Amino acid sequence: MVKDTFYNLKEEKKQRITAGALEVFAHLPLNQVTVTDIVQATGIARGSFYQYFDNVEDVFFLIVSIVRAKKQLMLEELITEFDGDIFEITIATFENECDFFLQQEHQLLINMFQTSNVAFEDFNFLKQNLGGCYIDEMIQKINPTNLKFNSQQELKLLISMLMRIVMENISSIALDKVPREQAIENLKIQLGFIRNGVCI
């Protein structure tokens, strides 16, 4: 796990370390990154590395957590912008994810999905950390108008389903090279199935 000695560093040094580490993970999958890579990119001594982290995986999940924090803030803004409309929020969230692929952090996510074990572990991490916050916040702030559910548990299942659809379509861009507009259209079709049903 990330050690207190890292969190106690001056903000400027923490940012320098995380920026250097992001550069590494944007070019290499986790299973190819070494402590030497991190040390060289961040400019810290090898001994300092072990004062801050136990291993490379600690650094990876630190970076992923930072990226997710940005996304959580974005989600909160979308909830306000779309007045709690869960479907419009989902579409806008995915569109922002597509735009995110134009930034440096996108390669981090591509590398994450290219390593299946990492992707699986990361999805669990997502559910336990950001995912739980996402679901709880959505339950509190979504507009229930035109939604049919009998309990909060059913609403949680709906939100989890929407999260999985977003993750699936992000993966289609990262792995299958599906074009942005096609992925957005695929997402809207899937949401339409949920919103409108498929039976005549």
Short mmCIF file of N, CA and C in Angstrom, two decimals, residues 42-137:
data_model
loop_
_atom_site.label_atom_id
_atom_site.label_comp_id
_atom_site.label_asym_id
_atom_site.label_seq_id
_atom_site.Cartn_x
_atom_site.Cartn_y
_atom_site.Cartn_z
N THR A 42 10.61 9.47 -12.31
CA THR A 42 10.21 10.40 -11.26
C THR A 42 11.37 11.16 -10.64
N GLY A 43 12.59 10.65 -10.87
CA GLY A 43 13.76 11.32 -10.33
C GLY A 43 13.99 11.09 -8.85
N ILE A 44 13.38 10.04 -8.31
CA ILE A 44 13.61 9.72 -6.89
C ILE A 44 14.62 8.59 -6.79
N ALA A 45 15.24 8.47 -5.63
CA ALA A 45 16.20 7.39 -5.41
C ALA A 45 15.44 6.07 -5.21
N ARG A 46 16.13 4.98 -5.53
CA ARG A 46 15.49 3.66 -5.37
C ARG A 46 15.10 3.43 -3.91
N GLY A 47 15.95 3.87 -2.99
CA GLY A 47 15.62 3.72 -1.58
C GLY A 47 14.38 4.52 -1.19
N SER A 48 14.25 5.71 -1.79
CA SER A 48 13.07 6.54 -1.52
C SER A 48 11.80 5.87 -2.02
N PHE A 49 11.92 5.17 -3.15
CA PHE A 49 10.75 4.47 -3.70
C PHE A 49 10.15 3.56 -2.63
N TYR A 50 11.01 2.77 -1.98
CA TYR A 50 10.51 1.81 -0.99
C TYR A 50 10.10 2.48 0.32
N GLN A 51 10.48 3.75 0.49
CA GLN A 51 9.95 4.51 1.62
C GLN A 51 8.52 4.96 1.35
N TYR A 52 8.18 5.10 0.06
CA TYR A 52 6.86 5.58 -0.32
C TYR A 52 5.89 4.46 -0.71
N PHE A 53 6.41 3.39 -1.30
CA PHE A 53 5.57 2.32 -1.85
C PHE A 53 6.16 0.96 -1.53
N ASP A 54 5.31 -0.06 -1.52
CA ASP A 54 5.78 -1.44 -1.36
C ASP A 54 6.23 -2.02 -2.70
N ASN A 55 5.53 -1.64 -3.78
CA ASN A 55 5.80 -2.24 -5.08
C ASN A 55 5.23 -1.36 -6.19
N VAL A 56 5.43 -1.79 -7.42
CA VAL A 56 4.95 -1.04 -8.58
C VAL A 56 3.42 -0.97 -8.60
N GLU A 57 2.76 -2.04 -8.16
CA GLU A 57 1.30 -2.06 -8.16
C GLU A 57 0.74 -0.93 -7.30
N ASP A 58 1.41 -0.61 -6.18
CA ASP A 58 0.96 0.51 -5.35
C ASP A 58 0.93 1.81 -6.14
N VAL A 59 1.97 2.02 -6.94
CA VAL A 59 2.05 3.25 -7.73
C VAL A 59 0.94 3.27 -8.78
N PHE A 60 0.72 2.13 -9.41
CA PHE A 60 -0.30 2.03 -10.45
C PHE A 60 -1.68 2.41 -9.90
N PHE A 61 -2.05 1.80 -8.78
CA PHE A 61 -3.38 2.06 -8.26
C PHE A 61 -3.49 3.46 -7.65
N LEU A 62 -2.38 4.03 -7.23
CA LEU A 62 -2.38 5.44 -6.83
C LEU A 62 -2.74 6.32 -8.01
N ILE A 63 -2.11 6.07 -9.16
CA ILE A 63 -2.38 6.87 -10.36
C ILE A 63 -3.82 6.68 -10.81
N VAL A 64 -4.28 5.43 -10.81
CA VAL A 64 -5.66 5.18 -11.21
C VAL A 64 -6.63 5.90 -10.28
N SER A 65 -6.33 5.93 -8.99
CA SER A 65 -7.19 6.61 -8.03
C SER A 65 -7.24 8.12 -8.30
N ILE A 66 -6.11 8.69 -8.67
CA ILE A 66 -6.07 10.12 -8.98
C ILE A 66 -6.91 10.43 -10.21
N VAL A 67 -6.78 9.57 -11.22
CA VAL A 67 -7.57 9.75 -12.44
C VAL A 67 -9.06 9.62 -12.11
N ARG A 68 -9.40 8.65 -11.27
CA ARG A 68 -10.80 8.45 -10.91
C ARG A 68 -11.36 9.64 -10.12
N ALA A 69 -10.53 10.25 -9.30
CA ALA A 69 -10.99 11.41 -8.53
C ALA A 69 -11.43 12.53 -9.47
N LYS A 70 -10.69 12.70 -10.55
CA LYS A 70 -11.08 13.70 -11.56
C LYS A 70 -12.43 13.33 -12.15
N LYS A 71 -12.62 12.05 -12.40
CA LYS A 71 -13.87 11.60 -13.00
C LYS A 71 -15.04 11.74 -12.03
N GLN A 72 -14.78 11.52 -10.76
CA GLN A 72 -15.84 11.68 -9.76
C GLN A 72 -16.32 13.12 -9.71
N LEU A 73 -15.38 14.06 -9.77
CA LEU A 73 -15.75 15.47 -9.79
C LEU A 73 -16.57 15.79 -11.03
N MET A 74 -16.18 15.24 -12.15
CA MET A 74 -16.91 15.43 -13.40
C MET A 74 -18.33 14.88 -13.28
N LEU A 75 -18.47 13.71 -12.65
CA LEU A 75 -19.79 13.11 -12.46
C LEU A 75 -20.70 14.03 -11.65
N GLU A 76 -20.17 14.59 -10.58
CA GLU A 76 -20.96 15.48 -9.74
C GLU A 76 -21.46 16.69 -10.53
N GLU A 77 -20.63 17.20 -11.43
CA GLU A 77 -21.02 18.33 -12.26
C GLU A 77 -22.12 17.92 -13.24
N LEU A 78 -22.04 16.69 -13.79
CA LEU A 78 -23.05 16.23 -14.74
C LEU A 78 -24.39 15.99 -14.07
N ILE A 79 -24.37 15.49 -12.85
CA ILE A 79 -25.62 15.28 -12.11
C ILE A 79 -26.38 16.59 -11.97
N THR A 80 -25.64 17.66 -11.67
CA THR A 80 -26.25 18.98 -11.56
C THR A 80 -26.73 19.48 -12.91
N GLU A 81 -25.88 19.33 -13.94
CA GLU A 81 -26.19 19.85 -15.27
C GLU A 81 -27.45 19.22 -15.86
N PHE A 82 -27.62 17.91 -15.67
CA PHE A 82 -28.76 17.21 -16.27
C PHE A 82 -29.88 16.94 -15.28
N ASP A 83 -29.86 17.66 -14.18
CA ASP A 83 -30.95 17.61 -13.21
C ASP A 83 -31.29 16.17 -12.80
N GLY A 84 -30.27 15.34 -12.67
CA GLY A 84 -30.47 13.99 -12.15
C GLY A 84 -31.03 12.99 -13.13
N ASP A 85 -31.09 13.33 -14.44
CA ASP A 85 -31.59 12.38 -15.45
C ASP A 85 -30.53 11.30 -15.65
N ILE A 86 -30.81 10.10 -15.17
CA ILE A 86 -29.80 9.05 -15.11
C ILE A 86 -29.31 8.64 -16.50
N PHE A 87 -30.19 8.68 -17.50
CA PHE A 87 -29.79 8.26 -18.84
C PHE A 87 -28.95 9.34 -19.53
N GLU A 88 -29.35 10.60 -19.39
CA GLU A 88 -28.57 11.68 -19.97
C GLU A 88 -27.20 11.79 -19.29
N ILE A 89 -27.16 11.55 -17.99
CA ILE A 89 -25.89 11.57 -17.25
C ILE A 89 -24.97 10.46 -17.77
N THR A 90 -25.56 9.28 -18.00
CA THR A 90 -24.76 8.16 -18.50
C THR A 90 -24.18 8.46 -19.87
N ILE A 91 -24.99 9.03 -20.76
CA ILE A 91 -24.52 9.37 -22.11
C ILE A 91 -23.41 10.42 -22.04
N ALA A 92 -23.64 11.47 -21.24
CA ALA A 92 -22.65 12.54 -21.13
C ALA A 92 -21.36 12.04 -20.49
N THR A 93 -21.50 11.14 -19.51
CA THR A 93 -20.32 10.56 -18.88
C THR A 93 -19.49 9.80 -19.91
N PHE A 94 -20.17 9.01 -20.74
CA PHE A 94 -19.44 8.24 -21.74
C PHE A 94 -18.81 9.15 -22.79
N GLU A 95 -19.51 10.19 -23.21
CA GLU A 95 -18.93 11.13 -24.17
C GLU A 95 -17.68 11.78 -23.60
N ASN A 96 -17.72 12.11 -22.31
CA ASN A 96 -16.54 12.68 -21.67
C ASN A 96 -15.40 11.66 -21.61
N GLU A 97 -15.75 10.39 -21.40
CA GLU A 97 -14.73 9.35 -21.40
C GLU A 97 -14.08 9.25 -22.77
N CYS A 98 -14.88 9.38 -23.82
CA CYS A 98 -14.32 9.35 -25.18
C CYS A 98 -13.35 10.51 -25.38
N ASP A 99 -13.75 11.70 -24.94
CA ASP A 99 -12.87 12.86 -25.06
C ASP A 99 -11.61 12.69 -24.22
N PHE A 100 -11.78 11.98 -23.10
CA PHE A 100 -10.65 11.71 -22.22
C PHE A 100 -9.54 10.95 -22.94
N PHE A 101 -9.93 10.19 -23.96
CA PHE A 101 -8.97 9.41 -24.72
C PHE A 101 -8.04 10.30 -25.54
N LEU A 102 -8.36 11.58 -25.65
CA LEU A 102 -7.49 12.52 -26.34
C LEU A 102 -6.39 13.04 -25.43
N GLN A 103 -6.50 12.75 -24.13
CA GLN A 103 -5.53 13.22 -23.16
C GLN A 103 -4.52 12.11 -22.84
N GLN A 104 -3.47 12.47 -22.13
CA GLN A 104 -2.40 11.52 -21.84
C GLN A 104 -2.90 10.32 -21.04
N GLU A 105 -3.83 10.57 -20.12
CA GLU A 105 -4.27 9.50 -19.24
C GLU A 105 -4.95 8.36 -19.98
N HIS A 106 -5.40 8.62 -21.24
CA HIS A 106 -6.15 7.58 -21.93
C HIS A 106 -5.31 6.33 -22.14
N GLN A 107 -4.01 6.50 -22.38
CA GLN A 107 -3.18 5.33 -22.64
C GLN A 107 -3.05 4.47 -21.38
N LEU A 108 -3.15 5.11 -20.22
CA LEU A 108 -3.16 4.36 -18.96
C LEU A 108 -4.33 3.38 -18.96
N LEU A 109 -5.51 3.85 -19.37
CA LEU A 109 -6.68 2.98 -19.39
C LEU A 109 -6.55 1.90 -20.45
N ILE A 110 -5.99 2.25 -21.61
CA ILE A 110 -5.78 1.25 -22.65
C ILE A 110 -4.86 0.15 -22.13
N ASN A 111 -3.76 0.53 -21.50
CA ASN A 111 -2.84 -0.45 -20.95
C ASN A 111 -3.52 -1.30 -19.88
N MET A 112 -4.41 -0.69 -19.12
CA MET A 112 -5.13 -1.41 -18.08
C MET A 112 -6.00 -2.49 -18.69
N PHE A 113 -6.73 -2.15 -19.76
CA PHE A 113 -7.61 -3.12 -20.40
C PHE A 113 -6.84 -4.17 -21.17
N GLN A 114 -5.62 -3.85 -21.61
CA GLN A 114 -4.84 -4.82 -22.36
C GLN A 114 -4.26 -5.91 -21.48
N THR A 115 -4.26 -5.71 -20.18
CA THR A 115 -3.81 -6.74 -19.25
C THR A 115 -5.04 -7.26 -18.52
N SER A 116 -5.55 -8.41 -18.93
CA SER A 116 -6.85 -8.86 -18.47
C SER A 116 -6.94 -8.96 -16.95
N ASN A 117 -5.88 -9.49 -16.32
CA ASN A 117 -5.92 -9.62 -14.86
C ASN A 117 -6.00 -8.26 -14.20
N VAL A 118 -5.27 -7.29 -14.76
CA VAL A 118 -5.30 -5.95 -14.20
C VAL A 118 -6.68 -5.35 -14.38
N ALA A 119 -7.27 -5.56 -15.57
CA ALA A 119 -8.60 -5.01 -15.82
C ALA A 119 -9.61 -5.60 -14.84
N PHE A 120 -9.48 -6.90 -14.57
CA PHE A 120 -10.41 -7.55 -13.65
C PHE A 120 -10.24 -6.98 -12.24
N GLU A 121 -8.99 -6.90 -11.80
CA GLU A 121 -8.73 -6.36 -10.47
C GLU A 121 -9.18 -4.91 -10.39
N ASP A 122 -8.96 -4.16 -11.47
CA ASP A 122 -9.33 -2.76 -11.45
C ASP A 122 -10.84 -2.61 -11.39
N PHE A 123 -11.58 -3.49 -12.07
CA PHE A 123 -13.03 -3.39 -12.02
C PHE A 123 -13.52 -3.65 -10.60
N ASN A 124 -12.91 -4.60 -9.91
CA ASN A 124 -13.26 -4.83 -8.51
C ASN A 124 -12.93 -3.60 -7.67
N PHE A 125 -11.76 -3.01 -7.94
CA PHE A 125 -11.36 -1.80 -7.23
C PHE A 125 -12.37 -0.68 -7.49
N LEU A 126 -12.81 -0.59 -8.74
CA LEU A 126 -13.80 0.42 -9.11
C LEU A 126 -15.09 0.23 -8.33
N LYS A 127 -15.58 -1.00 -8.26
CA LYS A 127 -16.82 -1.26 -7.55
C LYS A 127 -16.69 -0.93 -6.06
N GLN A 128 -15.55 -1.29 -5.48
CA GLN A 128 -15.37 -1.14 -4.03
C GLN A 128 -15.11 0.31 -3.63
N ASN A 129 -14.48 1.09 -4.51
CA ASN A 129 -14.10 2.45 -4.16
C ASN A 129 -14.98 3.46 -4.88
N LEU A 130 -14.67 3.76 -6.12
CA LEU A 130 -15.46 4.74 -6.85
C LEU A 130 -16.87 4.25 -7.11
N GLY A 131 -17.01 2.97 -7.45
CA GLY A 131 -18.33 2.45 -7.79
C GLY A 131 -19.32 2.63 -6.67
N GLY A 132 -18.91 2.35 -5.43
CA GLY A 132 -19.80 2.52 -4.31
C GLY A 132 -20.22 3.97 -4.14
N CYS A 133 -19.27 4.89 -4.30
CA CYS A 133 -19.58 6.31 -4.20
C CYS A 133 -20.52 6.73 -5.33
N TYR A 134 -20.25 6.21 -6.51
CA TYR A 134 -21.08 6.54 -7.69
C TYR A 134 -22.52 6.12 -7.44
N ILE A 135 -22.72 4.88 -7.03
CA ILE A 135 -24.08 4.37 -6.83
C ILE A 135 -24.78 5.14 -5.72
N ASP A 136 -24.11 5.34 -4.60
CA ASP A 136 -24.74 6.04 -3.48
C ASP A 136 -25.12 7.47 -3.87
N GLU A 137 -24.20 8.14 -4.59
CA GLU A 137 -24.49 9.52 -4.99
C GLU A 137 -25.63 9.58 -5.99
#
